[in-house]
mmCIF file of C-alpha atoms in Angstrom:
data_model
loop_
_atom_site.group_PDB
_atom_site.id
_atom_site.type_symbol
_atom_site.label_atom_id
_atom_site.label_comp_id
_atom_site.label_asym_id
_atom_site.label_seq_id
_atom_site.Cartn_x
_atom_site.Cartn_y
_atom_site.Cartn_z
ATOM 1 C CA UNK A 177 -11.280 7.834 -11.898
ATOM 2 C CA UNK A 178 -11.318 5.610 -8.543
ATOM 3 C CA UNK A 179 -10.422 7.981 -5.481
ATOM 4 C CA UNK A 180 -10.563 7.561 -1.640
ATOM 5 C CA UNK A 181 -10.990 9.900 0.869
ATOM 6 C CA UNK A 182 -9.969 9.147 4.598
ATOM 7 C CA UNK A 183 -11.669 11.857 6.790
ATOM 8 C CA UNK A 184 -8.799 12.482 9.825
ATOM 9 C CA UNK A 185 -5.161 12.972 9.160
ATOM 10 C CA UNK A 186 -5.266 12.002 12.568
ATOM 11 C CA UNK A 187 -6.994 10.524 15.299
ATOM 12 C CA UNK A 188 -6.350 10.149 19.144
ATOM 13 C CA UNK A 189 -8.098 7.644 21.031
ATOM 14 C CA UNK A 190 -8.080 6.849 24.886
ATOM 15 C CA UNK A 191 -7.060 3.152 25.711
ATOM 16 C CA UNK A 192 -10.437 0.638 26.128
ATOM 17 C CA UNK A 193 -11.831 3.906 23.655
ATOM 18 C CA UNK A 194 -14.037 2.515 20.757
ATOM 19 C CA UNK A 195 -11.757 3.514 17.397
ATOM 20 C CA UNK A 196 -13.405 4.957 14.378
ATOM 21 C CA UNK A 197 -11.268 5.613 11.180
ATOM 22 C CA UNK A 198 -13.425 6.797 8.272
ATOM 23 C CA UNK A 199 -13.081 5.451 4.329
ATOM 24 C CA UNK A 200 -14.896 6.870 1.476
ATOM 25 C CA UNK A 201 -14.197 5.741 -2.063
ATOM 26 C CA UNK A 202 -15.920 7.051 -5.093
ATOM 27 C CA UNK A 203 -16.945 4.742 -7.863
ATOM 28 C CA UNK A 204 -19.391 3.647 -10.272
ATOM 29 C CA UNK A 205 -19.031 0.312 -10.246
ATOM 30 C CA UNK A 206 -18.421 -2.350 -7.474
ATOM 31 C CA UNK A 207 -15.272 -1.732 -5.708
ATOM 32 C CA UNK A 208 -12.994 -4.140 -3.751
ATOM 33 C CA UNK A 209 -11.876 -2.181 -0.147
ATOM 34 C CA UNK A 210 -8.842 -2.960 1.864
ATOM 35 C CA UNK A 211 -7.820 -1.348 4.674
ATOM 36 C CA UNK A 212 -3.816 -1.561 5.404
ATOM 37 C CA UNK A 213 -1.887 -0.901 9.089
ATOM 38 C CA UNK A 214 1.723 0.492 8.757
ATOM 39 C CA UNK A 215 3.552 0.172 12.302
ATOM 40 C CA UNK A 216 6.485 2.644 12.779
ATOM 41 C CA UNK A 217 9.556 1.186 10.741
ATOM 42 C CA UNK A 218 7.801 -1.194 8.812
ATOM 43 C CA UNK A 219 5.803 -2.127 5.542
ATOM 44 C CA UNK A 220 2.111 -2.255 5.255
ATOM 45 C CA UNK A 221 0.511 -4.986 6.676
ATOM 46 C CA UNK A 222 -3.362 -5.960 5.513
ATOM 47 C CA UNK A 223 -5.922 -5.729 7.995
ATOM 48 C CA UNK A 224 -8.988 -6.745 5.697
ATOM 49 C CA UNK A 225 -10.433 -6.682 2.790
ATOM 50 C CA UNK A 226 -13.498 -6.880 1.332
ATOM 51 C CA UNK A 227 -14.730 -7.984 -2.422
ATOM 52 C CA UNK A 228 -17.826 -9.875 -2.242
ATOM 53 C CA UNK A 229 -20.233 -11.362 0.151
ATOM 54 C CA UNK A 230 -20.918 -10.283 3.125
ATOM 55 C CA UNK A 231 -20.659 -6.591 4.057
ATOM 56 C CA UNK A 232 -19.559 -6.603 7.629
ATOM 57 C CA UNK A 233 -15.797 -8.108 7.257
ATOM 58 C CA UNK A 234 -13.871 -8.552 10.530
ATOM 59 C CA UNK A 235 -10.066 -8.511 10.046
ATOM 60 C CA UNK A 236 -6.970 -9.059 12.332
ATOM 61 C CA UNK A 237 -6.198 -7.377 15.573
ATOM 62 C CA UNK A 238 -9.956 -6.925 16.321
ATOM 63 C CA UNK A 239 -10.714 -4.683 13.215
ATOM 64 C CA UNK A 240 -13.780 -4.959 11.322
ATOM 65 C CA UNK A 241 -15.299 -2.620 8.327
ATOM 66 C CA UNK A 242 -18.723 -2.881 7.612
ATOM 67 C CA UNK A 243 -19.552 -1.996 3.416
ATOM 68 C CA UNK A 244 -21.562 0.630 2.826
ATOM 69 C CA UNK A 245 -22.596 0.964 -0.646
ATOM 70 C CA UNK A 246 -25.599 3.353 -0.490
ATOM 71 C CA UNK A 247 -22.730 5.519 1.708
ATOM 72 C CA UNK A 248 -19.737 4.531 -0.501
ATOM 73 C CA UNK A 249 -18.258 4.204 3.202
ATOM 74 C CA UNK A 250 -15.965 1.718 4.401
ATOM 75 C CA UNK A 251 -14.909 3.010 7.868
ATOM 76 C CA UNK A 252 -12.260 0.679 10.407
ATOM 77 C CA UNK A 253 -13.530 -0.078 13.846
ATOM 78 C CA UNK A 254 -12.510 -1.892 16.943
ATOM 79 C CA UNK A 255 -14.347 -1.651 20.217
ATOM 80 C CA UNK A 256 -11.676 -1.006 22.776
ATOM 81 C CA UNK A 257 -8.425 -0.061 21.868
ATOM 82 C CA UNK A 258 -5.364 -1.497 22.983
ATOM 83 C CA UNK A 259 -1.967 0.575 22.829
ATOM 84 C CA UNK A 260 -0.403 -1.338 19.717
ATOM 85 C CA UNK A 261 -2.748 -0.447 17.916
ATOM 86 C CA UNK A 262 -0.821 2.986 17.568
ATOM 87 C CA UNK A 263 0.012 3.048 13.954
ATOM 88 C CA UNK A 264 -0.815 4.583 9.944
ATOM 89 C CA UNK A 265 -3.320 2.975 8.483
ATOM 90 C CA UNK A 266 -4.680 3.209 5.050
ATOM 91 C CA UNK A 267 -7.860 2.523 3.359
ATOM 92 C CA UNK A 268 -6.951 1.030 -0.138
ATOM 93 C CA UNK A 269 -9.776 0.295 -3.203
ATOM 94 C CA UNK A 270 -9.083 -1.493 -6.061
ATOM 95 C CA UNK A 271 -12.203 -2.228 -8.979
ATOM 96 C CA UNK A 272 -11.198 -5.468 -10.804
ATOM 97 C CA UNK A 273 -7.889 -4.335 -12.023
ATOM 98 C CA UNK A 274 -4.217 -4.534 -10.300
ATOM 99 C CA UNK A 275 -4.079 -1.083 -9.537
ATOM 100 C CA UNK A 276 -4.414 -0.428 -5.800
ATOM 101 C CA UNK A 277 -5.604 3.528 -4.955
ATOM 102 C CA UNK A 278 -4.210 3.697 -1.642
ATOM 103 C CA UNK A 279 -6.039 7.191 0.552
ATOM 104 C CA UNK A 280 -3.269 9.639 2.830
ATOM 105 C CA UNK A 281 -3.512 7.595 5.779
ATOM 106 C CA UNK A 282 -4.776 8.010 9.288
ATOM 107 C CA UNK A 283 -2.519 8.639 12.234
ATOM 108 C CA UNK A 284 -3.599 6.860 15.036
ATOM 109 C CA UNK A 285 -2.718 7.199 18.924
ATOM 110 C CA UNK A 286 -3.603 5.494 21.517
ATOM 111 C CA UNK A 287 -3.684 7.734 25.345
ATOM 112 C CA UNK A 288 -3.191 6.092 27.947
ATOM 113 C CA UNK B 166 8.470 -17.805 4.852
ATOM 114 C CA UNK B 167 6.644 -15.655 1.565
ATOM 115 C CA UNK B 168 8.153 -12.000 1.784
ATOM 116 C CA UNK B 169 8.860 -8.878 -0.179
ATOM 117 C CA UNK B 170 12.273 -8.274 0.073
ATOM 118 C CA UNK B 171 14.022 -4.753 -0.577
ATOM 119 C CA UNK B 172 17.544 -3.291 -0.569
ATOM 120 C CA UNK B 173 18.753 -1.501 0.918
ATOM 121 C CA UNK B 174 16.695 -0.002 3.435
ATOM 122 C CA UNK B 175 17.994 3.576 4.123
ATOM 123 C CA UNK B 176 20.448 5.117 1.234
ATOM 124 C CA UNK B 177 21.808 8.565 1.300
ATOM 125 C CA UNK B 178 22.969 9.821 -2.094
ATOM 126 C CA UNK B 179 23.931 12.990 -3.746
ATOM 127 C CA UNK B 180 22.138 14.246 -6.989
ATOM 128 C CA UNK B 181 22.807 12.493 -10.441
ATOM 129 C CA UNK B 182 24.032 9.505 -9.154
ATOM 130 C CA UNK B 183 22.408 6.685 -10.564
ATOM 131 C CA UNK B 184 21.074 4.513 -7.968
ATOM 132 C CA UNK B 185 18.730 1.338 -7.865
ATOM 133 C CA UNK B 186 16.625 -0.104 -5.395
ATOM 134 C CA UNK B 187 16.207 -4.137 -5.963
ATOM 135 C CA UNK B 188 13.128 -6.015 -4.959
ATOM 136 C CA UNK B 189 12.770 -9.597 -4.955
ATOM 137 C CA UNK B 190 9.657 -11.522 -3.721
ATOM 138 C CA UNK B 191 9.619 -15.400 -3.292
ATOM 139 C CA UNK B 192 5.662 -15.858 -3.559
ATOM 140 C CA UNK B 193 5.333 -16.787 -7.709
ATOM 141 C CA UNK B 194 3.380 -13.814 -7.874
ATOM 142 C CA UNK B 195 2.510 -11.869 -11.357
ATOM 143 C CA UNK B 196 2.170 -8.871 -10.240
ATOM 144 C CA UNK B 197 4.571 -6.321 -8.625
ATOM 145 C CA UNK B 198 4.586 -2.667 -8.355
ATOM 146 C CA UNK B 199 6.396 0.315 -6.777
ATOM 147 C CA UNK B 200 5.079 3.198 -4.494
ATOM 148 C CA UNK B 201 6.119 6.150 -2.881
ATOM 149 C CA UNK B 202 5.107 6.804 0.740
ATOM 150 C CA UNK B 203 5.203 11.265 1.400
ATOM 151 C CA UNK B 204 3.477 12.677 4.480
ATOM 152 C CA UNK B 205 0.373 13.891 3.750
ATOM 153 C CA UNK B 206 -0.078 12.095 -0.172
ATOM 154 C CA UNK B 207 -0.852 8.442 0.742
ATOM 155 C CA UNK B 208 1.179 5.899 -1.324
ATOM 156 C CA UNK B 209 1.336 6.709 -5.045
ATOM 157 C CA UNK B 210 2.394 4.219 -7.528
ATOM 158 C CA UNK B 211 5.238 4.969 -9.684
ATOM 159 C CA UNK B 212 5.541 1.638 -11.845
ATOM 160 C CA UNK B 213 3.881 -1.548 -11.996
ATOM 161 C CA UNK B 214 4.386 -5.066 -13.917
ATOM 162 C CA UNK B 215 1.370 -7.664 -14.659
ATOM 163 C CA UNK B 216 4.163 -10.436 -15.336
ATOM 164 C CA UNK B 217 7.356 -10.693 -16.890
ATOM 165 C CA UNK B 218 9.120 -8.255 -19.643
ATOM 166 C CA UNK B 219 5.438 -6.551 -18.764
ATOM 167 C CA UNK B 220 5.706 -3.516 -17.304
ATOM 168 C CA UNK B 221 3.427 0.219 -17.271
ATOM 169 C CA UNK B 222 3.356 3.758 -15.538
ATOM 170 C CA UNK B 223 1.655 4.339 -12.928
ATOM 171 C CA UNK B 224 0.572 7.300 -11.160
ATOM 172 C CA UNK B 225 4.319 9.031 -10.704
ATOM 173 C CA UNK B 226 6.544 7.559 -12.957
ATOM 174 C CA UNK B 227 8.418 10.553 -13.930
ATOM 175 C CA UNK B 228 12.123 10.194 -13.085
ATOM 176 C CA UNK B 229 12.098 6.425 -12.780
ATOM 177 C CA UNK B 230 12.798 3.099 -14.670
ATOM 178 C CA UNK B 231 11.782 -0.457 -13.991
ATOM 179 C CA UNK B 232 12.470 -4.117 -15.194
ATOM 180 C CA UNK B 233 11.072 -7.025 -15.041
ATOM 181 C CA UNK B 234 13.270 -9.488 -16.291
ATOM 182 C CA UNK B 235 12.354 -12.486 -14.193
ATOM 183 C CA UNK B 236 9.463 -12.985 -12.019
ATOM 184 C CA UNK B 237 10.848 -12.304 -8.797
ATOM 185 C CA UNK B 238 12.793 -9.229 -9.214
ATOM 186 C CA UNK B 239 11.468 -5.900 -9.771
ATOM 187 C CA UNK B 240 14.559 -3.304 -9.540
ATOM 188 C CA UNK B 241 13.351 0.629 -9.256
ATOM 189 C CA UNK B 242 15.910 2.420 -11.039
ATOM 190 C CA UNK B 243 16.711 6.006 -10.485
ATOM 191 C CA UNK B 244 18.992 7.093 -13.535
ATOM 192 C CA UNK B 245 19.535 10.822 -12.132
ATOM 193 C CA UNK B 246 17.851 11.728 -8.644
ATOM 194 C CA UNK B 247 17.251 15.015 -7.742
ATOM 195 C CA UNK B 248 15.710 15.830 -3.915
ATOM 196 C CA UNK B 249 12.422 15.663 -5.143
ATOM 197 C CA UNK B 250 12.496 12.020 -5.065
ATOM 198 C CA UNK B 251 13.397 12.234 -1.056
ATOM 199 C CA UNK B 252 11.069 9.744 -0.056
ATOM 200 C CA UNK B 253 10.031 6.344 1.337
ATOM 201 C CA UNK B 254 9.769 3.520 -1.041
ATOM 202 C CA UNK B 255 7.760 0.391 -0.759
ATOM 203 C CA UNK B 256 7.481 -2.946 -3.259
ATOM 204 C CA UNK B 257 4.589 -4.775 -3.183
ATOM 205 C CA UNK B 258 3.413 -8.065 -5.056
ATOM 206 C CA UNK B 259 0.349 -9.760 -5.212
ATOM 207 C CA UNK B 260 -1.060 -12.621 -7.632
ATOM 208 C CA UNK B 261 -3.339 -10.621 -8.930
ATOM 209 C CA UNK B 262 -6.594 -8.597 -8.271
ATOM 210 C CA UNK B 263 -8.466 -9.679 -11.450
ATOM 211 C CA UNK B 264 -11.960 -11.068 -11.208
ATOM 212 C CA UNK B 265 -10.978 -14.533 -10.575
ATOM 213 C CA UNK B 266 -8.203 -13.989 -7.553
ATOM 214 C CA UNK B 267 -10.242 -11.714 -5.292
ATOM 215 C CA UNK B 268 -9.030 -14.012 -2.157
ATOM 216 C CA UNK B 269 -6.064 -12.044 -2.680
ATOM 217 C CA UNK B 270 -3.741 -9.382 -1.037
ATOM 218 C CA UNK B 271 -0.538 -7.075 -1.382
ATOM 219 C CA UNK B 272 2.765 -7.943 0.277
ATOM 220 C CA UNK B 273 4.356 -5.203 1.021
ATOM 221 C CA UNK B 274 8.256 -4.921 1.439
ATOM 222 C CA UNK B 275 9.917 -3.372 4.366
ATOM 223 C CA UNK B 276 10.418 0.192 2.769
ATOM 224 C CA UNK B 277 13.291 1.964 1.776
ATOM 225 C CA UNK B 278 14.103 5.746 3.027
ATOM 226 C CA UNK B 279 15.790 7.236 0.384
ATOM 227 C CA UNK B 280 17.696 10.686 1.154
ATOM 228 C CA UNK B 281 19.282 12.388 -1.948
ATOM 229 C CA UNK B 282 20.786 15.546 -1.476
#
């Protein structure tokens, strides 16, 4: 069965701090990786995604997620973080089918 | 504008009452499904549809009912609640994530907090 794991229920960052959220999936054959931001209030929003091609994908906001198959990793970055970025977000995989397998989220906040 | 659109947004109700949630999306898409949002579990789906009069469990389907009588509306039907189902509810659509439409994504829907007590 298709699972993800996000390491970090939550995560505090300092403003201008690089952000690290952490993805892994497991899965035997080639997945396709989202990553989702929820904002207080409101529904889930995509970020980025990633299903073929190149493994570094850069999303909205400043995100990127670089594919790591030999890690099954797909961690969420952004070099300096900004105070809206305060928010849920969820790593999501998917393998060819419609069903999404969404992970328990990540709590981030931004000090400033 | 394309949207996911949900009603009603918060809804207090007592237990046994039959209730529904409605979801309507204005994108064409096939596919539409239901999750529940509970701290510390993620999203978990509860029904989805691949198209119309099409429509399969998911992961926590237990307690609800679903239709999919045209392709924009996907009601979430609650026949009896109980406080168990306390819990934030989101529709999402998407054409379809099928080799073939990889370019694509899930719209999400605005949520609805649902209270029964």
């Amino acid at each position: 069965a298709q699972s993800v794991t996000q390491l970090g229920s939550h995560v505090s960052v300092s403003e201008g701090a690089l952000v690290l959220l952490r993805c892994n999936y497991s899965s035997s054959v080639p997945p396709y990786l989202f990553w989702y931001v929820q904002y207080p209030n409101q529904g889930l929003q995509l970020l980025l995604k990633y299903t073929t091609g190149a493994t570094l994908v850069k999303g909205i906001n400043g995100f990127e997620a670089e594919f790591k198959k030999s890690e099954t990793s797909f961690h969420l970055t952004k070099p300096s973080a900004h105070m809206s970025d305060a928010a849920e977000y969820f790593c999501a995989v998917s393998f060819g089918n419609e069903k999404l397998t969404f992970g328990t989220g990540t709590r981030l906040t931004i000090i400033p | 504008e394309a949207q996911v659109t949900q009603n009603p947004r918060y809804l207090i109700t007592v237990t046994g009452k039959k209730l529904t949630v409605t979801c309507s999306q204005n994108m064409n898409h096939e596919y539409m499904s239901w999750y529940r949002q509970d701290p510390g579990l993620g999203l978990r789906q509860i029904y989805y549809s691949m198209n119309v009069e099409v429509t399969d469990k998911g992961d926590v389907p237990e307690g609800y009912k679903v239709s999919r009588k045209e392709k924009r509306n996907f009601p979430l039907i609650l026949e009896s609640p109980s406080p168990n189902q306390t819990s934030l509810y989101f529709c999402a659509s998407s054409l379809s994530l099928r080799t073939g439409y990889m370019n694509t994504e899930a719209f999400f829907g605005q949520g609805t907090r649902l209270t029964v007590v």
